[in-house]
Short mmCIF file of C-alpha atoms and ligand atoms in Angstrom, two decimals:
data_model
loop_
_atom_site.label_atom_id
_atom_site.label_comp_id
_atom_site.label_asym_id
_atom_site.label_seq_id
_atom_site.Cartn_x
_atom_site.Cartn_y
_atom_site.Cartn_z
CA MET A 1 23.14 16.36 2.98
CA PHE A 2 21.45 13.35 1.67
CA LYS A 3 18.49 13.81 -1.00
CA LYS A 4 15.56 15.04 0.68
CA GLU A 5 13.76 11.36 0.48
CA VAL A 6 16.03 9.42 2.33
CA TYR A 7 15.19 12.17 5.18
CA ILE A 8 11.28 11.70 4.49
CA ASP A 9 11.44 7.72 4.29
CA ARG A 10 13.42 7.94 7.74
CA ARG A 11 10.60 9.97 9.11
CA ASN A 12 7.88 7.73 7.66
CA ARG A 13 9.74 4.64 9.08
CA LEU A 14 9.85 6.15 12.43
CA ARG A 15 5.92 6.99 12.26
CA ASN A 16 5.62 3.09 11.62
CA GLU A 17 7.78 2.20 14.73
CA MET A 18 5.59 4.38 16.93
CA SER A 19 2.07 3.88 18.36
CA THR A 20 0.96 7.52 18.70
CA GLY A 21 2.02 11.08 19.67
CA LEU A 22 4.61 13.45 18.59
CA ALA A 23 8.37 12.97 18.31
CA LEU A 24 10.06 15.82 19.41
CA ILE A 25 13.78 15.94 18.06
CA LEU A 26 15.57 18.79 19.43
CA GLY A 27 18.95 20.18 17.28
CA ASN A 28 21.97 21.32 19.04
CA ASP A 29 22.74 25.24 19.92
CA GLU A 30 25.85 26.63 20.04
CA ALA A 31 27.65 25.88 23.41
CA ALA A 32 30.17 28.28 24.93
CA TYR A 33 33.69 27.67 25.18
CA ASN A 34 35.74 30.31 27.47
CA TYR A 35 33.06 32.78 26.83
CA PRO A 36 29.67 33.24 25.25
CA ALA A 37 30.91 34.23 21.69
CA ASN A 38 33.81 32.01 21.73
CA THR A 39 32.11 28.84 21.05
CA TYR A 40 33.00 25.03 20.49
CA HIS A 41 33.25 24.10 17.14
CA PHE A 42 29.19 23.54 16.39
CA ARG A 43 28.41 19.74 16.30
CA GLN A 44 24.52 19.25 15.23
CA ASP A 45 22.89 16.23 17.35
CA SER A 46 22.95 13.42 15.54
CA ASP A 47 19.50 12.09 15.95
CA PHE A 48 18.27 15.70 14.50
CA LEU A 49 20.78 14.93 11.57
CA TYR A 50 19.48 11.56 11.02
CA PHE A 51 15.64 12.78 11.01
CA PHE A 52 16.31 16.11 9.34
CA GLY A 53 19.51 16.64 7.86
CA LEU A 54 19.85 20.11 8.52
CA ASP A 55 23.08 21.46 9.92
CA HIS A 56 22.69 24.68 11.81
CA PRO A 57 22.35 25.71 15.73
CA GLY A 58 18.79 26.53 16.89
CA PHE A 59 16.63 23.83 15.11
CA SER A 60 14.05 21.59 16.31
CA GLY A 61 12.01 19.16 14.48
CA ILE A 62 8.74 17.29 15.44
CA VAL A 63 7.46 14.11 13.71
CA ASP A 64 3.62 13.75 14.31
CA ILE A 65 3.33 9.83 14.54
CA ASP A 66 -0.45 9.99 13.91
CA ASN A 67 -0.80 12.65 11.07
CA ASN A 68 1.87 12.32 8.62
CA LYS A 69 3.11 15.81 9.30
CA ASP A 70 6.78 16.87 10.23
CA TYR A 71 7.43 20.26 11.36
CA ILE A 72 10.72 22.23 11.55
CA PHE A 73 11.05 25.21 14.22
CA ALA A 74 13.47 27.68 13.79
CA ASN A 75 14.23 31.58 13.43
CA ASP A 76 15.24 32.94 10.43
CA VAL A 77 18.32 35.18 10.56
CA ASP A 78 17.86 38.89 11.08
CA ILE A 79 20.10 41.72 9.46
CA GLU A 80 22.38 42.04 12.72
CA ASP A 81 22.73 38.12 12.05
CA ILE A 82 23.78 38.57 8.06
CA ILE A 83 26.50 41.41 9.02
CA TRP A 84 28.26 38.56 11.05
CA MET A 85 27.42 35.48 9.22
CA GLY A 86 26.69 36.38 5.87
CA PRO A 87 23.38 35.80 3.99
CA GLN A 88 21.46 32.59 5.28
CA PRO A 89 18.77 30.76 3.30
CA THR A 90 15.48 31.05 4.98
CA VAL A 91 14.03 28.17 7.29
CA LYS A 92 11.17 27.25 5.02
CA ASN A 93 13.81 26.89 2.01
CA GLN A 94 16.12 24.80 4.26
CA ALA A 95 13.06 22.69 5.67
CA ALA A 96 12.06 21.89 1.92
CA LEU A 97 15.90 20.41 1.14
CA VAL A 98 14.81 17.69 3.60
CA GLY A 99 11.08 17.34 2.59
CA VAL A 100 9.35 19.29 5.39
CA GLU A 101 6.56 21.33 4.33
CA ASN A 102 5.73 23.19 7.70
CA SER A 103 8.41 25.58 8.96
CA LEU A 104 7.61 27.72 12.28
CA PRO A 105 9.72 29.99 14.03
CA TYR A 106 11.41 28.65 17.18
CA THR A 107 9.50 30.85 19.27
CA GLU A 108 6.07 29.06 18.67
CA LEU A 109 7.35 25.69 19.46
CA ALA A 110 6.24 26.07 23.16
CA SER A 111 2.73 26.92 22.40
CA PHE A 112 2.64 24.27 19.66
CA ILE A 113 3.88 21.82 22.10
CA LYS A 114 1.25 22.74 24.78
CA SER A 115 -1.58 23.04 22.79
CA GLN A 116 -0.66 19.32 21.58
CA GLN A 117 -0.54 18.27 24.94
CA SER A 118 -3.66 20.17 26.29
CA ASP A 119 -5.49 17.91 23.41
CA GLY A 120 -4.06 14.84 25.22
CA ARG A 121 -1.19 14.00 23.01
CA THR A 122 1.93 12.69 24.01
CA ILE A 123 5.22 14.47 23.37
CA HIS A 124 7.89 11.58 23.06
CA PHE A 125 11.33 12.86 23.36
CA LEU A 126 15.13 11.49 23.84
CA PRO A 127 17.04 11.86 26.89
CA PRO A 128 19.11 14.96 26.48
CA TYR A 129 22.96 14.60 27.05
CA ARG A 130 23.47 18.35 27.43
CA GLY A 131 22.87 20.72 30.10
CA ASP A 132 21.36 23.43 28.18
CA ARG A 133 18.66 20.67 26.85
CA LEU A 134 17.32 20.23 30.01
CA VAL A 135 16.75 24.05 30.67
CA GLN A 136 15.37 24.20 27.25
CA ILE A 137 12.68 21.20 27.54
CA ASN A 138 11.92 22.74 31.22
CA GLN A 139 11.19 26.24 29.41
CA LEU A 140 9.30 24.24 26.74
CA TRP A 141 6.54 22.82 28.86
CA GLY A 142 7.89 23.36 32.52
CA ALA A 143 9.15 19.74 33.00
CA ASP A 144 10.62 19.02 36.43
CA VAL A 145 14.69 18.99 35.36
CA SER A 146 15.59 16.50 37.96
CA LYS A 147 13.01 14.26 36.18
CA ILE A 148 13.29 14.53 32.49
CA LYS A 149 15.91 12.16 31.56
CA GLU A 150 13.70 9.32 33.54
CA ASN A 151 10.79 10.70 31.81
CA ALA A 152 12.54 10.54 28.21
CA SER A 153 10.50 8.37 26.06
CA THR A 154 11.48 4.42 26.02
CA GLU A 155 9.50 4.04 22.68
CA LEU A 156 11.05 6.72 20.65
CA VAL A 157 14.68 5.83 22.14
CA ASN A 158 14.07 1.86 20.89
CA ALA A 159 12.34 3.19 17.38
CA VAL A 160 15.37 5.58 16.77
CA VAL A 161 18.10 2.70 17.84
CA LYS A 162 16.37 0.30 15.77
CA LEU A 163 16.36 2.61 12.74
CA ARG A 164 19.90 4.06 13.16
CA SER A 165 21.32 0.49 14.12
CA ILE A 166 21.08 -0.27 10.12
CA LYS A 167 23.00 1.33 7.79
CA ASP A 168 21.91 2.14 4.29
CA GLU A 169 23.91 2.40 1.07
CA TYR A 170 24.32 6.29 1.20
CA GLU A 171 25.66 5.86 5.15
CA ILE A 172 28.18 2.89 4.14
CA THR A 173 29.90 5.16 1.62
CA GLU A 174 29.86 8.15 3.65
CA ILE A 175 31.39 5.64 6.71
CA GLU A 176 33.92 4.33 4.08
CA LYS A 177 34.92 8.14 3.10
CA ALA A 178 35.42 8.85 6.85
CA ILE A 179 38.01 5.36 7.19
CA ASP A 180 39.80 6.70 3.96
CA ILE A 181 40.41 9.92 5.71
CA ALA A 182 41.67 7.82 8.42
CA TYR A 183 43.88 5.89 6.52
CA ASP A 184 46.00 9.24 5.60
CA MET A 185 45.88 10.17 9.13
CA HIS A 186 47.29 6.53 10.37
CA VAL A 187 49.76 6.37 7.32
CA THR A 188 51.08 9.74 8.27
CA ALA A 189 51.07 8.82 11.94
CA MET A 190 53.34 5.86 11.03
CA LYS A 191 55.66 7.75 9.19
CA MET A 192 56.11 10.16 11.52
CA ALA A 193 56.76 7.97 14.67
CA LYS A 194 60.36 8.26 14.86
CA GLU A 195 62.71 8.84 18.10
CA GLY A 196 62.90 12.29 19.39
CA VAL A 197 59.32 13.50 17.96
CA VAL A 198 56.83 14.89 20.33
CA GLU A 199 53.17 13.15 20.50
CA ARG A 200 51.54 16.33 19.96
CA GLU A 201 53.30 16.87 16.80
CA ILE A 202 51.70 13.66 15.39
CA SER A 203 48.53 13.98 16.81
CA GLY A 204 48.10 17.73 15.54
CA THR A 205 49.24 16.52 12.25
CA MET A 206 46.57 14.02 12.18
CA GLU A 207 43.88 16.16 13.35
CA GLY A 208 44.45 18.70 10.44
CA ILE A 209 44.27 15.91 8.09
CA SER A 210 40.87 15.36 9.26
CA LEU A 211 39.94 18.75 8.91
CA ALA A 212 41.59 19.20 5.59
CA GLN A 213 39.58 16.49 4.53
CA GLY A 214 36.32 16.50 5.93
CA GLY A 215 35.37 17.69 9.39
CA PRO A 216 37.01 17.51 12.91
CA VAL A 217 38.03 14.35 14.33
CA SER A 218 35.34 11.92 15.43
CA PHE A 219 36.73 12.18 19.06
CA PRO A 220 39.74 13.64 20.66
CA ILE A 221 42.75 11.34 19.48
CA ILE A 222 44.15 8.76 21.45
CA LEU A 223 48.05 8.91 20.58
CA THR A 224 50.65 7.97 23.33
CA ILE A 225 53.54 5.50 24.04
CA ASN A 226 51.72 4.79 27.27
CA GLY A 227 49.21 2.36 25.27
CA GLN A 228 48.30 0.69 28.51
CA THR A 229 45.98 3.70 29.48
CA LEU A 230 43.39 3.23 27.54
CA HIS A 231 42.09 6.52 26.76
CA ASN A 232 45.23 8.57 27.27
CA HIS A 233 44.96 12.13 25.74
CA PHE A 234 48.09 13.33 27.06
CA HIS A 235 50.42 14.33 23.63
CA GLY A 236 53.16 15.91 25.56
CA ASN A 237 55.81 12.79 25.50
CA THR A 238 58.84 12.46 23.35
CA LEU A 239 59.00 9.05 21.61
CA THR A 240 61.67 6.94 22.71
CA LYS A 241 63.35 4.08 20.92
CA GLY A 242 61.99 0.95 22.73
CA ARG A 243 58.37 1.97 23.03
CA MET A 244 55.50 1.54 20.85
CA MET A 245 52.91 4.33 19.65
CA ILE A 246 49.29 3.67 19.85
CA ALA A 247 47.24 5.98 17.79
CA ASP A 248 43.42 5.28 18.06
CA ALA A 249 41.78 8.41 15.89
CA GLY A 250 39.36 8.76 13.44
CA ALA A 251 37.77 11.38 10.98
CA GLU A 252 34.15 12.99 10.60
CA THR A 253 32.98 13.30 7.04
CA THR A 254 31.47 16.77 6.02
CA MET A 255 28.29 14.72 6.80
CA HIS A 256 29.68 13.80 10.01
CA TYR A 257 29.64 10.26 9.47
CA SER A 258 32.61 8.71 11.65
CA SER A 259 35.71 6.46 11.38
CA ASP A 260 37.61 4.99 14.36
CA ILE A 261 40.87 3.15 13.41
CA THR A 262 43.59 2.17 15.85
CA ARG A 263 47.27 1.13 15.05
CA THR A 264 50.26 0.49 17.26
CA VAL A 265 53.50 0.96 15.63
CA PRO A 266 57.43 0.49 17.19
CA VAL A 267 58.94 3.85 17.87
CA GLY A 268 61.89 4.14 14.68
CA GLY A 269 60.27 1.38 12.79
CA LYS A 270 61.19 -1.95 14.15
CA PHE A 271 59.40 -4.32 16.45
CA SER A 272 61.43 -5.81 19.19
CA PRO A 273 61.14 -9.62 19.37
CA ARG A 274 58.81 -9.05 22.91
CA GLN A 275 56.80 -6.56 20.93
CA LYS A 276 56.24 -8.84 17.93
CA GLU A 277 55.23 -11.21 20.08
CA ILE A 278 52.36 -9.73 21.82
CA TYR A 279 51.20 -7.56 18.59
CA GLU A 280 51.01 -10.95 16.48
CA ILE A 281 48.68 -12.24 19.40
CA VAL A 282 46.36 -8.91 19.24
CA LEU A 283 46.77 -9.16 15.53
CA ASP A 284 45.27 -13.01 15.53
CA ALA A 285 42.22 -11.73 17.81
CA ASN A 286 41.44 -8.74 15.48
CA VAL A 287 41.95 -11.20 12.15
CA LYS A 288 39.86 -13.97 14.26
CA ALA A 289 37.11 -11.90 15.50
CA ILE A 290 36.48 -10.21 12.02
CA GLU A 291 36.36 -13.68 10.66
CA ALA A 292 33.64 -14.54 12.91
CA ILE A 293 31.07 -11.67 12.25
CA ARG A 294 28.11 -12.73 10.63
CA PRO A 295 24.46 -11.83 11.17
CA GLY A 296 22.92 -13.93 14.45
CA ILE A 297 25.77 -14.26 16.21
CA LYS A 298 25.84 -12.43 19.64
CA TYR A 299 28.95 -9.89 19.87
CA ARG A 300 29.95 -10.90 23.38
CA GLU A 301 30.42 -14.39 21.83
CA ILE A 302 32.93 -12.84 19.29
CA HIS A 303 34.36 -10.65 22.14
CA LEU A 304 35.09 -13.88 24.15
CA LEU A 305 36.31 -15.69 21.08
CA ALA A 306 38.89 -12.71 20.84
CA CYS A 307 39.61 -12.83 24.52
CA LYS A 308 40.46 -16.56 24.10
CA VAL A 309 42.65 -16.11 21.20
CA ILE A 310 44.88 -13.54 23.52
CA ALA A 311 44.51 -15.96 26.43
CA GLU A 312 45.94 -18.73 24.38
CA GLY A 313 48.43 -16.64 22.85
CA LEU A 314 49.78 -15.23 26.14
CA LYS A 315 49.83 -19.15 27.63
CA LYS A 316 52.09 -20.04 24.59
CA ILE A 317 54.95 -17.15 25.54
CA GLY A 318 54.41 -18.08 29.09
CA LEU A 319 52.20 -15.01 30.78
CA MET A 320 49.18 -17.56 31.14
CA LYS A 321 48.86 -20.99 32.34
CA GLY A 322 46.00 -23.74 32.90
CA ASP A 323 43.16 -24.25 30.67
CA MET A 324 42.32 -21.37 28.83
CA ASP A 325 38.61 -21.75 28.34
CA ALA A 326 38.41 -21.84 32.19
CA ALA A 327 40.55 -18.95 32.40
CA VAL A 328 38.16 -16.58 29.98
CA LYS A 329 35.19 -17.93 31.82
CA ALA A 330 36.89 -16.44 35.04
CA GLY A 331 37.68 -13.35 33.33
CA ALA A 332 41.83 -13.90 33.77
CA HIS A 333 42.14 -12.70 30.43
CA ALA A 334 40.95 -9.06 31.56
CA LEU A 335 44.13 -8.39 33.38
CA PHE A 336 45.45 -7.75 29.67
CA MET A 337 42.15 -6.86 27.76
CA PRO A 338 39.89 -5.12 30.00
CA HIS A 339 37.46 -3.47 27.60
CA GLY A 340 34.97 -4.53 25.33
CA LEU A 341 35.82 -5.64 21.74
CA GLY A 342 34.07 -2.92 20.13
CA HIS A 343 30.94 -0.78 19.62
CA MET A 344 28.37 0.43 17.14
CA MET A 345 29.79 3.32 14.64
CA GLY A 346 27.75 5.49 12.33
CA LEU A 347 26.73 9.49 13.10
CA ASP A 348 28.31 8.94 16.32
CA VAL A 349 31.70 7.59 16.85
CA HIS A 350 30.22 5.28 19.52
CA ASP A 351 26.87 5.29 17.62
CA MET A 352 23.74 6.46 19.72
CA GLU A 353 25.75 6.22 23.05
CA GLY A 354 23.65 9.21 23.94
CA LEU A 355 20.28 7.04 24.14
CA GLY A 356 21.90 4.79 26.99
CA GLU A 357 24.79 2.13 26.28
CA ASN A 358 22.25 -0.48 27.43
CA ASN A 359 19.68 0.64 24.93
CA VAL A 360 22.22 0.26 22.05
CA GLY A 361 24.44 -2.77 22.73
CA TYR A 362 22.14 -4.86 24.69
CA ASP A 363 18.61 -6.22 24.54
CA GLU A 364 15.89 -8.51 25.88
CA LYS A 365 18.03 -11.56 25.01
CA THR A 366 21.44 -10.11 26.29
CA LYS A 367 21.74 -8.57 29.57
CA ARG A 368 25.24 -6.83 30.97
CA ALA A 369 27.33 -9.02 32.51
CA THR A 370 28.89 -8.18 36.00
CA GLN A 371 32.15 -9.90 35.69
CA PHE A 372 35.18 -7.39 35.64
CA GLY A 373 36.04 -6.80 31.98
CA THR A 374 32.99 -8.42 30.37
CA ALA A 375 30.68 -6.00 32.09
CA TYR A 376 32.39 -3.49 29.78
CA LEU A 377 31.06 -4.26 26.57
CA ARG A 378 29.29 -1.45 24.62
CA LEU A 379 27.92 -4.18 22.39
CA ALA A 380 27.15 -7.51 23.32
CA ARG A 381 23.63 -8.25 21.48
CA GLU A 382 23.03 -10.13 18.61
CA LEU A 383 24.32 -8.94 15.45
CA GLN A 384 22.18 -8.05 12.35
CA ALA A 385 23.33 -7.21 8.89
CA GLY A 386 23.57 -3.55 8.15
CA PHE A 387 25.33 -3.04 11.68
CA VAL A 388 28.84 -1.29 11.43
CA ILE A 389 30.77 -2.18 14.23
CA THR A 390 34.45 -1.49 15.57
CA VAL A 391 36.65 -4.55 16.22
CA GLU A 392 39.47 -3.45 18.49
CA PRO A 393 40.88 -6.01 20.52
CA GLY A 394 44.16 -5.19 22.62
CA CYS A 395 46.61 -6.17 25.10
CA TYR A 396 47.85 -4.06 28.11
CA PHE A 397 50.11 -4.20 30.97
CA ILE A 398 48.73 -1.89 33.18
CA PRO A 399 51.23 -1.95 35.99
CA GLU A 400 48.86 -0.63 39.19
CA LEU A 401 46.13 -3.51 37.85
CA ILE A 402 49.08 -6.01 37.79
CA ASP A 403 49.84 -5.13 41.43
CA GLN A 404 46.41 -5.18 42.60
CA TRP A 405 45.58 -8.60 41.13
CA LYS A 406 49.00 -10.23 42.05
CA SER A 407 48.63 -9.00 45.76
CA LYS A 408 45.03 -10.39 45.98
CA GLY A 409 46.00 -13.36 44.28
CA THR A 410 43.11 -12.56 41.48
CA ASN A 411 42.85 -15.55 38.95
CA SER A 412 46.39 -16.64 40.26
CA GLU A 413 45.59 -20.00 38.73
CA PHE A 414 45.86 -18.61 35.47
CA ILE A 415 48.26 -16.15 35.60
CA ASN A 416 52.11 -16.28 35.91
CA PHE A 417 52.64 -13.27 37.76
CA ASP A 418 56.39 -13.31 38.25
CA LYS A 419 56.76 -13.20 34.29
CA VAL A 420 53.72 -10.54 34.11
CA GLU A 421 55.68 -8.47 36.25
CA THR A 422 58.54 -8.35 33.71
CA TYR A 423 56.36 -6.53 31.31
CA LYS A 424 55.29 -3.74 33.43
CA ASP A 425 57.35 -1.19 30.86
CA PHE A 426 55.76 -2.66 27.99
CA GLY A 427 52.70 -0.60 27.37
CA GLY A 428 50.02 -1.77 25.02
CA VAL A 429 48.87 -2.69 21.66
CA ARG A 430 45.62 -2.03 20.13
CA ILE A 431 44.13 -2.97 16.62
CA GLU A 432 41.04 -1.70 15.73
CA ASP A 433 39.14 -2.04 11.84
CA ASP A 434 35.64 -0.61 11.36
CA VAL A 435 33.27 -3.67 9.91
CA LEU A 436 30.25 -3.90 7.99
CA VAL A 437 27.52 -7.00 9.07
CA THR A 438 26.63 -8.33 5.80
CA GLU A 439 24.31 -10.99 4.93
CA SER A 440 26.56 -13.39 4.28
CA GLY A 441 29.38 -12.34 6.97
CA ASN A 442 31.13 -9.12 6.79
CA ARG A 443 33.22 -6.66 4.95
CA VAL A 444 36.03 -4.50 6.58
CA LEU A 445 35.07 -1.04 5.46
CA GLY A 446 37.58 1.41 3.87
CA LYS A 447 40.82 1.54 2.40
CA PRO A 448 43.04 -1.16 3.77
CA ILE A 449 45.45 0.27 6.05
CA PRO A 450 48.57 -1.31 7.11
CA LYS A 451 48.18 -3.80 9.70
CA THR A 452 50.46 -6.96 9.60
CA VAL A 453 54.10 -6.63 11.32
CA ALA A 454 55.46 -6.12 7.89
CA GLU A 455 53.42 -3.59 6.49
CA ILE A 456 53.72 -1.78 9.21
CA GLU A 457 57.78 -1.92 9.53
CA ALA A 458 57.89 -1.20 5.82
CA ILE A 459 55.67 1.57 6.44
CA THR A 460 57.55 3.21 9.55
CA ALA A 461 60.72 2.77 7.76
CA GLU A 462 59.80 5.39 5.13
N1 LIG T 501 38.23 4.66 19.86
C1 LIG T 501 37.98 4.78 21.19
C2 LIG T 501 36.83 3.97 21.61
O1 LIG T 501 36.62 3.43 20.76
O2 LIG T 501 36.48 4.20 22.84
MN1 MN T 502 36.58 2.35 18.85
#
């Protein structure tokens, strides 16, 4: 955990952002996996980690906006817990580590909230993303479960997004640690990408590296020779010559900051001429998008710039035709890149997405588009110094989408369907880096991970 002043400062800044009332930040509980005592790996709620830092189940926090007081509610362990878990520090001692003086048993949280409510005070809470939180909120003050999400506090959501969007130096150091773990994961995967290896041998090894150096992976690993399926979590294919392997994977540090890196490599170490052509186009989009990152520019603009680079590249090799500005305006590129360029990253790999994608990636000046492809941007709004974002252009040949567009004649003035047909067995390429927006532009975070054709061919040949 960071030093206690970091958490005190974050809670004070939250107080400054809010008008009045109390902000209730619920931590997570254990969640049953296949029977009650066999739980999923415990993951603390990221907002609770951000403001209260304590990484244990059963903790909740309150920031009193009007009275400069913070509270932790949690139960001390009893002798039965100690027999199974070993001795644990008291809640009071743990609260002191993050600068909270008021610690009370969890059993007093409901009466505390009810007494504040009867004094006419507002309890602000965040939209729950786990079912047990709905039950918990219902039990705390009798809230109608069907209305809890819509009654979450917009003021608190906006304040949290504002604070968590700007990463401080301690957070950036943690994120870079997570990327350096991802370096080892990806370089190992590249060396393992040989004919005859089963995908899960590689994804399992990557997961082990994450666990050995920090925490679990930051999201279920995407590793596949079928990269045309964007979030492909099936790891049962055997690597065959002629395919490429996409590995989209990151780690969490012990403090739960994440990384998210994608690399695409040819099975056996050598790109075919056709693979190299598409790879270079995506790499160009990745590099040019990164170059364009600076405060004040909308991320949607950078997304569209990357799409234009991809469209121009595809035109050069005969897959697209016509005016590429018009093609991108019409959304024709989305046949090949039907996803957004990237997202915020921090304590969550899709940072703060539990607070609502529109609340994080959009604002008053930037509303979500409705066009296929451009509508899927998780982040579209203006960038600010301190944002950490992913840059992940891709180019995919999705047979079902090609068939659908071809049969409907969608964007046929910009797409050479006959040639695209011949790429239906290609798969996909994605290249993803994690980037800090700085006052003067940007900085690609972490140790550089092999990315050019030459670098990748050198490492996969090892
Ligand atoms: N790396 C997976 C994603 O960003 O959705
Ligand atoms: Mn990503």
